[in-house]
Amino acid sequence: IGSEKMAKQNRVAIIHPDLGIGGAERLIVDVALGLKSKNHDVTIFTSYHDKERCFPETANGKLRVKVFGGWLPRSIFGYCHALMAYNRMMYCALCVCLHFGWNTIICDQISACIPLLRVLSRARILFYCHYPDQLLTTKTSWLRSIYRFPINWVEKWSIWMAGKIFVNSQFTGNICKQQFQSLAMTNLEVLYPCVNTASLDLECEPLDSSVKPKHIKFLFLSLNRYEMKKNILLAVQCFSRYKDLVPSQVWKQSQLVIAGGYDHRLQENIDCLTELNEYVEALHIEAKVTFLCSVSDSLKRSLLNECTVLLYTPSNEHFGIVPIEAMYMCKPVIAVNSGGPLETVVHGVTGYHQAPRAGNFAQPMADIVLSNNDLGGRLGQAGRERVIGMFGFEAFANRLDAAVRNNVTLTY
């Protein structure tokens, strides 16, 4: 009875734009699971949710998901994606307000709806900032600059109206304070995303020979959405350079797997995969590179379990959950020396930070493979210990529960 009463007293609504497959979506699922484990009554509101392409917890009934605004267009003749995303988020927020009785509303990614929530709801408003939206776009023309001006202004004006602002890393927090002067004196609280250890602890099925041929001993893995900003091309380039650093027999036993989220509705995903295929063909290493799209949780787990090294190629990544997952699976991580991985991967201890150049990545790849003293094993074990101590689900849930229940300051 006590738990039921506590749940009724803490009704939490989470608003997220598109509930697909990605790091931001995984975070929201973990936020909901964490709060639910602490007896909060949680509902996720979104404008898009495809049950065939989502995290299983949002489709199997474990989490309550409500979709509003799916009928609104995503663009206007292929343009104005940001404007339409704001419109869909505003409509979703309006629907949240029509469902009365929320104690806390957590707004994710898009801050434009915060003023509406403040006016129409008495709930405490929390905002989780992955990165300033206005820095995720490029002003390629004066017309685009005019188009982005009001959108950027709304973001700058609305974000400070949240009762509490979380950021996913110190890197993102510093960028936010530089970009939004109104936040210069605001305490932006770092709430690191957690790793879903329960999922990773499940039994791993052996990889099919079509993914990892039987003669392969060294498997390099790149796990990202098929987007240009993820710089997946670097994984192919460093794998090709690695060929020159190892004996021919080792090269024959090596394979690169590129896997990640792929949405056929998004032209960028199509263009990215096409470019990668063409580049691999130009290098004549088609037989050594495998592409996988929108992999399931079980396949992702098997890839992490059987890979030798994770190659993490995005620059200035806001946080990056994949290196955390790899470290938990006792795998060394080679990541670009900027952004969130500087806070998660410890250079020389759990992996390496490298400049985003093929030669810089290729050398530690070869060092790990050719090591006589199990360098990869030592780096991987140190990584797992770091994840358990710093990025575990229980610690994440406790900090989030304290913020929602008591509005206390999180400390690390």
Coordinates of C-alpha atoms in Angstrom, one line a residue:
I1 CA 0.0 0.0 0.0
G2 CA 2.8 2.4 0.8
S3 CA 4.5 1.8 -2.5
E4 CA 1.2 2.4 -4.4
K5 CA 0.6 5.6 -2.5
M6 CA 4.1 6.8 -3.2
A7 CA 3.6 6.1 -6.9
K8 CA 0.4 8.2 -7.0
Q9 CA 2.2 11.0 -5.3
N10 CA 5.0 11.1 -7.9
R11 CA 3.4 10.9 -11.3
V12 CA 6.1 11.6 -13.9
A13 CA 5.6 12.5 -17.6
I14 CA 8.6 12.3 -19.9
I15 CA 8.4 14.1 -23.3
H16 CA 10.7 12.9 -26.1
P17 CA 10.5 13.8 -29.8
D18 CA 10.9 10.5 -31.6
L19 CA 11.2 7.3 -29.6
G20 CA 13.4 5.3 -32.0
I21 CA 16.8 3.6 -31.5
G22 CA 19.7 5.8 -30.4
G23 CA 21.7 7.0 -27.4
A24 CA 19.2 9.7 -26.5
E25 CA 16.3 7.2 -26.7
R26 CA 18.3 4.7 -24.7
L27 CA 18.7 7.4 -22.0
I28 CA 15.0 8.1 -21.9
V29 CA 14.2 4.4 -21.6
D30 CA 16.7 4.1 -18.7
V31 CA 15.2 7.3 -17.0
A32 CA 11.8 5.7 -17.2
L33 CA 13.0 2.4 -15.9
G34 CA 15.0 4.0 -13.1
L35 CA 12.1 6.1 -11.9
K36 CA 9.7 3.1 -12.2
S37 CA 12.1 1.1 -10.0
K38 CA 11.8 3.8 -7.4
N39 CA 8.0 3.5 -7.3
H40 CA 7.2 6.5 -9.5
D41 CA 4.3 6.3 -12.0
V42 CA 5.9 7.0 -15.3
T43 CA 4.5 7.7 -18.8
I44 CA 6.6 8.5 -21.9
F45 CA 4.9 10.9 -24.4
T46 CA 6.3 11.0 -27.9
S47 CA 5.3 12.1 -31.4
Y48 CA 6.7 8.9 -33.0
H49 CA 7.0 5.3 -31.9
D50 CA 7.5 2.4 -34.3
K51 CA 7.1 -0.8 -32.4
E52 CA 9.2 -2.6 -35.1
R53 CA 12.1 -0.2 -34.5
C54 CA 12.5 0.7 -30.9
F55 CA 13.9 -0.6 -27.6
P56 CA 11.9 -3.6 -26.4
E57 CA 10.9 -2.1 -23.1
T58 CA 8.8 0.5 -25.0
A59 CA 7.0 -2.2 -27.0
N60 CA 6.5 -5.1 -24.6
G61 CA 4.4 -3.3 -22.1
K62 CA 7.2 -2.8 -19.5
L63 CA 6.9 1.0 -20.0
R64 CA 3.8 3.0 -20.8
V65 CA 4.1 5.0 -24.0
K66 CA 1.6 7.4 -25.5
V67 CA 1.9 8.8 -29.0
F68 CA 0.5 12.3 -29.9
G69 CA 1.2 14.3 -33.0
G70 CA 2.2 11.5 -35.2
W71 CA -0.1 12.9 -37.8
L72 CA 1.8 16.2 -38.0
P73 CA 4.3 16.3 -41.0
R74 CA 8.0 15.9 -40.3
S75 CA 8.9 18.4 -42.9
I76 CA 7.5 20.8 -45.5
F77 CA 8.4 19.4 -48.9
G78 CA 11.6 18.0 -47.5
Y79 CA 12.5 21.3 -45.7
C80 CA 12.0 22.9 -42.2
H81 CA 12.6 19.7 -40.3
A82 CA 13.6 21.6 -37.1
L83 CA 10.5 23.8 -37.3
M84 CA 8.2 20.8 -37.7
A85 CA 10.0 19.0 -34.9
Y86 CA 9.3 21.9 -32.6
N87 CA 5.7 21.9 -33.6
R88 CA 5.3 18.2 -32.9
M89 CA 7.0 18.6 -29.5
M90 CA 4.7 21.5 -28.7
Y91 CA 1.6 19.5 -29.6
C92 CA 2.9 16.6 -27.5
A93 CA 3.5 18.9 -24.5
L94 CA -0.1 20.3 -24.9
C95 CA -1.4 16.7 -24.7
V96 CA 0.7 16.1 -21.6
C97 CA -0.9 19.1 -19.9
L98 CA -4.4 17.8 -20.8
H99 CA -3.5 14.7 -18.7
F100 CA -3.8 16.3 -15.3
G101 CA -2.0 15.4 -12.1
W102 CA 1.7 15.3 -13.0
N103 CA 4.1 16.0 -10.2
T104 CA 7.2 16.2 -12.5
I105 CA 7.5 16.6 -16.2
I106 CA 10.9 15.8 -17.8
C107 CA 11.4 17.4 -21.1
D108 CA 14.1 15.9 -23.4
Q109 CA 16.2 17.4 -26.2
I110 CA 13.8 20.3 -27.3
S111 CA 13.3 23.1 -24.8
A112 CA 10.7 25.1 -26.8
C113 CA 7.8 23.5 -25.0
I114 CA 9.0 24.5 -21.5
P115 CA 7.1 27.9 -21.4
L116 CA 3.9 26.1 -22.4
L117 CA 4.4 23.5 -19.7
R118 CA 5.1 26.3 -17.2
V119 CA 1.8 28.1 -18.1
L120 CA -0.5 25.1 -18.3
S121 CA 0.9 22.8 -15.6
R122 CA 1.8 23.1 -12.0
A123 CA 4.4 20.3 -12.2
R124 CA 8.1 20.8 -11.7
I125 CA 9.8 21.0 -15.1
L126 CA 13.1 19.2 -15.6
F127 CA 15.0 19.6 -18.8
Y128 CA 17.7 17.1 -20.0
C129 CA 20.1 18.7 -22.5
H130 CA 22.1 16.4 -24.7
Y131 CA 23.6 19.4 -26.6
P132 CA 22.4 22.8 -27.8
D133 CA 20.2 22.2 -30.8
Q134 CA 21.4 25.4 -32.6
L135 CA 25.0 23.9 -32.7
L136 CA 23.8 20.8 -34.4
T137 CA 23.1 22.6 -37.6
T138 CA 25.2 24.6 -40.1
K139 CA 24.2 28.0 -41.5
T140 CA 25.0 27.3 -45.2
S141 CA 23.2 30.3 -46.6
W142 CA 21.6 33.6 -45.6
L143 CA 18.2 32.1 -46.1
R144 CA 18.9 29.3 -43.7
S145 CA 20.3 31.8 -41.2
I146 CA 17.0 33.7 -41.3
Y147 CA 15.1 30.5 -40.9
R148 CA 17.2 29.4 -37.9
F149 CA 17.2 32.8 -36.1
P150 CA 13.7 32.5 -34.4
I151 CA 14.3 28.8 -33.7
N152 CA 17.6 29.5 -32.0
W153 CA 16.1 32.5 -30.1
V154 CA 13.3 30.3 -28.8
E155 CA 15.8 27.7 -27.6
K156 CA 17.9 30.4 -25.8
W157 CA 14.8 32.0 -24.2
S158 CA 13.0 28.8 -23.2
I159 CA 15.9 26.7 -21.7
W160 CA 16.4 28.8 -18.6
M161 CA 12.7 28.5 -17.7
A162 CA 13.2 24.9 -16.6
G163 CA 13.2 24.3 -12.8
K164 CA 16.3 22.1 -13.1
I165 CA 18.6 21.4 -16.0
F166 CA 20.6 18.2 -16.5
V167 CA 23.4 17.7 -18.9
N168 CA 24.9 14.4 -20.0
S169 CA 28.5 15.4 -19.5
Q170 CA 30.8 18.2 -18.2
F171 CA 31.7 18.8 -21.9
T172 CA 28.0 19.5 -22.7
G173 CA 27.6 21.7 -19.6
N174 CA 30.5 23.9 -20.6
I175 CA 29.2 24.2 -24.2
C176 CA 25.8 25.2 -22.9
K177 CA 27.2 27.9 -20.6
Q178 CA 29.2 29.3 -23.5
Q179 CA 26.3 29.3 -25.9
F180 CA 23.5 30.5 -23.5
Q181 CA 24.5 33.5 -21.4
S182 CA 21.4 33.1 -19.3
L183 CA 22.9 29.9 -18.0
A184 CA 26.3 31.3 -17.1
M185 CA 25.4 31.4 -13.3
T186 CA 23.1 28.4 -13.4
N187 CA 24.1 25.1 -11.8
L188 CA 23.9 22.6 -14.6
E189 CA 23.9 19.2 -13.1
V190 CA 25.8 16.3 -14.7
L191 CA 23.7 13.2 -14.9
Y192 CA 25.7 10.7 -16.8
P193 CA 23.7 8.2 -18.8
C194 CA 23.9 4.7 -17.4
V195 CA 24.7 1.4 -19.0
N196 CA 21.9 -1.2 -19.1
T197 CA 23.9 -3.9 -17.3
A198 CA 20.9 -6.2 -17.0
S199 CA 20.6 -6.4 -20.7
L200 CA 24.3 -6.8 -21.3
D201 CA 24.4 -9.6 -18.7
L202 CA 22.0 -11.8 -20.7
E203 CA 23.4 -14.8 -22.5
C204 CA 25.1 -14.0 -25.8
E205 CA 24.4 -16.0 -28.9
P206 CA 27.5 -16.8 -31.1
L207 CA 27.8 -14.5 -34.1
D208 CA 26.7 -16.0 -37.4
S209 CA 29.4 -16.8 -39.8
S210 CA 28.0 -14.2 -42.2
V211 CA 28.9 -11.6 -39.6
K212 CA 32.1 -13.2 -38.2
P213 CA 33.6 -15.9 -40.5
K214 CA 35.0 -18.8 -38.6
H215 CA 38.6 -18.0 -39.4
I216 CA 38.3 -14.5 -37.9
K217 CA 40.2 -14.0 -34.6
F218 CA 40.3 -10.2 -34.4
L219 CA 37.0 -8.4 -34.7
F220 CA 37.0 -4.6 -34.8
L221 CA 33.6 -3.0 -34.1
S222 CA 32.1 0.4 -35.0
L223 CA 28.7 1.0 -33.5
N224 CA 26.9 4.2 -34.4
R225 CA 23.9 5.6 -36.2
Y226 CA 24.6 5.9 -40.0
E227 CA 25.1 9.7 -39.9
M228 CA 27.9 11.8 -41.4
K229 CA 28.7 13.4 -38.1
K230 CA 29.6 10.0 -36.6
N231 CA 32.6 9.9 -38.9
I232 CA 32.2 6.2 -39.5
L233 CA 34.5 6.6 -42.5
L234 CA 37.4 6.9 -40.1
A235 CA 36.8 3.3 -38.9
V236 CA 37.2 2.1 -42.5
Q237 CA 40.3 4.3 -43.0
C238 CA 42.1 3.1 -39.8
F239 CA 41.2 -0.5 -40.5
S240 CA 42.8 -0.2 -44.0
R241 CA 45.9 1.5 -42.4
Y242 CA 46.0 -1.3 -39.7
K243 CA 46.7 -3.7 -42.6
D244 CA 50.1 -2.2 -43.1
L245 CA 51.0 -2.6 -39.4
V246 CA 50.4 -6.3 -38.9
P247 CA 51.7 -9.5 -40.5
S248 CA 49.6 -10.8 -43.4
Q249 CA 48.4 -13.8 -41.4
V250 CA 47.0 -11.5 -38.7
W251 CA 45.3 -9.4 -41.4
K252 CA 43.6 -12.5 -42.8
Q253 CA 42.2 -13.2 -39.3
S254 CA 40.9 -9.6 -38.9
Q255 CA 37.4 -8.2 -39.7
L256 CA 35.7 -4.9 -39.3
V257 CA 32.0 -4.8 -38.5
I258 CA 30.1 -1.5 -38.9
A259 CA 26.7 -1.6 -37.2
G260 CA 24.2 0.9 -36.0
G261 CA 20.8 2.6 -36.3
Y262 CA 19.5 3.0 -39.9
D263 CA 16.2 4.7 -40.8
H264 CA 15.2 4.3 -44.4
R265 CA 13.1 7.5 -44.1
L266 CA 16.2 9.6 -43.5
Q267 CA 18.1 10.6 -46.6
E268 CA 21.3 11.1 -44.5
N269 CA 21.2 7.5 -43.4
I270 CA 21.0 6.3 -47.0
D271 CA 23.7 8.7 -48.2
C272 CA 26.1 7.6 -45.3
L273 CA 25.7 3.9 -46.0
T274 CA 26.1 4.5 -49.7
E275 CA 29.3 6.5 -49.2
L276 CA 30.8 3.8 -46.9
N277 CA 30.1 1.0 -49.4
E278 CA 31.7 3.0 -52.2
Y279 CA 34.7 3.7 -50.1
V280 CA 35.2 0.1 -49.1
E281 CA 34.9 -1.0 -52.7
A282 CA 37.5 1.6 -53.7
L283 CA 39.9 0.1 -51.2
H284 CA 39.1 -3.5 -52.4
I285 CA 38.4 -4.7 -48.9
E286 CA 34.7 -5.6 -49.3
A287 CA 35.3 -9.1 -47.9
K288 CA 36.9 -7.7 -44.8
V289 CA 34.1 -5.2 -43.9
T290 CA 30.5 -6.2 -42.8
F291 CA 27.7 -3.6 -42.6
L292 CA 24.7 -4.2 -40.3
C293 CA 21.7 -2.0 -40.0
S294 CA 19.4 -1.4 -37.0
V295 CA 20.8 -4.4 -35.1
S296 CA 18.7 -6.0 -32.3
D297 CA 19.7 -5.8 -28.7
S298 CA 20.7 -9.5 -28.8
L299 CA 22.9 -9.0 -31.8
K300 CA 24.5 -5.8 -30.4
R301 CA 25.3 -7.7 -27.2
S302 CA 26.9 -10.5 -29.2
L303 CA 29.0 -8.0 -31.2
L304 CA 30.2 -6.4 -28.1
N305 CA 31.0 -9.7 -26.5
E306 CA 33.0 -11.1 -29.4
C307 CA 34.8 -7.9 -30.6
T308 CA 38.5 -7.3 -29.9
V309 CA 38.3 -3.5 -29.8
L310 CA 35.6 -0.9 -30.1
L311 CA 36.4 2.0 -32.5
Y312 CA 34.5 5.1 -31.5
T313 CA 34.9 7.7 -34.2
P314 CA 32.6 10.7 -33.6
S315 CA 34.4 14.0 -32.7
N316 CA 33.0 16.2 -29.9
E317 CA 30.4 13.6 -29.0
H318 CA 28.2 14.9 -26.3
F319 CA 28.5 11.8 -24.2
G320 CA 28.5 8.4 -26.0
I321 CA 26.9 5.4 -24.4
V322 CA 28.6 2.8 -26.7
P323 CA 32.1 3.1 -25.1
I324 CA 30.4 2.5 -21.7
E325 CA 28.7 -0.6 -23.0
A326 CA 31.9 -1.9 -24.5
M327 CA 33.9 -1.3 -21.3
Y328 CA 31.3 -3.1 -19.3
M329 CA 31.8 -6.1 -21.7
C330 CA 35.6 -5.9 -20.9
K331 CA 36.5 -4.5 -24.3
P332 CA 39.2 -1.8 -24.8
V333 CA 38.0 1.4 -26.5
I334 CA 39.8 3.6 -29.0
A335 CA 38.0 6.9 -29.2
V336 CA 38.5 10.4 -30.6
N337 CA 40.2 12.7 -28.1
S338 CA 37.3 15.2 -27.7
G339 CA 33.9 15.4 -26.1
G340 CA 32.3 12.9 -23.7
P341 CA 34.8 10.0 -24.2
L342 CA 37.4 12.2 -22.4
E343 CA 35.3 11.7 -19.3
T344 CA 34.5 8.0 -19.8
V345 CA 37.5 6.4 -21.4
V346 CA 40.7 6.7 -19.4
H347 CA 43.7 6.9 -21.7
G348 CA 46.1 4.1 -21.3
V349 CA 43.9 2.5 -18.6
T350 CA 40.6 1.5 -20.3
G351 CA 41.5 2.3 -23.8
Y352 CA 43.0 5.2 -25.8
H353 CA 42.2 8.8 -26.8
Q354 CA 43.4 9.5 -30.3
A355 CA 43.3 12.3 -32.9
P356 CA 40.7 11.5 -35.6
R357 CA 43.3 10.3 -38.1
A358 CA 43.7 6.8 -39.5
G359 CA 47.3 6.4 -38.4
N360 CA 46.6 7.4 -34.9
F361 CA 43.8 4.8 -34.5
A362 CA 45.6 2.1 -36.4
Q363 CA 48.7 2.0 -34.1
P364 CA 46.9 1.1 -30.9
M365 CA 44.7 -1.4 -32.9
A366 CA 47.9 -3.2 -33.9
D367 CA 49.4 -2.9 -30.4
I368 CA 46.4 -4.6 -28.8
V369 CA 46.3 -7.4 -31.4
L370 CA 50.1 -8.0 -31.3
S371 CA 50.5 -7.7 -27.5
N372 CA 52.2 -10.6 -25.8
N373 CA 51.0 -9.7 -22.3
D374 CA 47.2 -9.5 -22.9
L375 CA 47.0 -5.7 -23.2
G376 CA 43.4 -5.9 -24.5
G377 CA 42.4 -8.0 -21.5
R378 CA 43.9 -5.7 -19.0
L379 CA 42.4 -2.6 -20.6
G380 CA 39.0 -4.3 -20.8
Q381 CA 39.0 -5.4 -17.1
A382 CA 39.8 -1.9 -16.0
G383 CA 37.0 -0.6 -18.1
R384 CA 34.4 -2.9 -16.6
E385 CA 35.5 -1.9 -13.1
R386 CA 35.2 1.8 -14.0
V387 CA 31.7 1.3 -15.5
I388 CA 30.4 -0.6 -12.5
G389 CA 31.7 2.1 -10.1
M390 CA 30.6 5.2 -12.1
F391 CA 27.9 4.4 -14.6
G392 CA 25.8 1.7 -13.0
F393 CA 22.0 1.6 -13.3
E394 CA 21.3 1.7 -9.5
A395 CA 23.5 4.8 -8.9
F396 CA 21.8 6.5 -11.9
A397 CA 18.3 5.6 -10.6
N398 CA 19.1 6.8 -7.1
R399 CA 20.3 10.2 -8.3
L400 CA 17.4 10.7 -10.6
D401 CA 14.9 9.6 -7.9
A402 CA 16.4 12.1 -5.4
A403 CA 16.1 14.9 -8.0
V404 CA 12.5 14.1 -8.8
R405 CA 11.4 13.4 -5.3
N406 CA 13.3 16.1 -3.4
N407 CA 14.7 18.4 -6.0
V408 CA 18.1 18.0 -4.5
T409 CA 21.5 18.7 -6.1
L410 CA 23.3 15.8 -7.6
T411 CA 27.0 15.5 -6.8
Y412 CA 29.8 13.4 -8.3

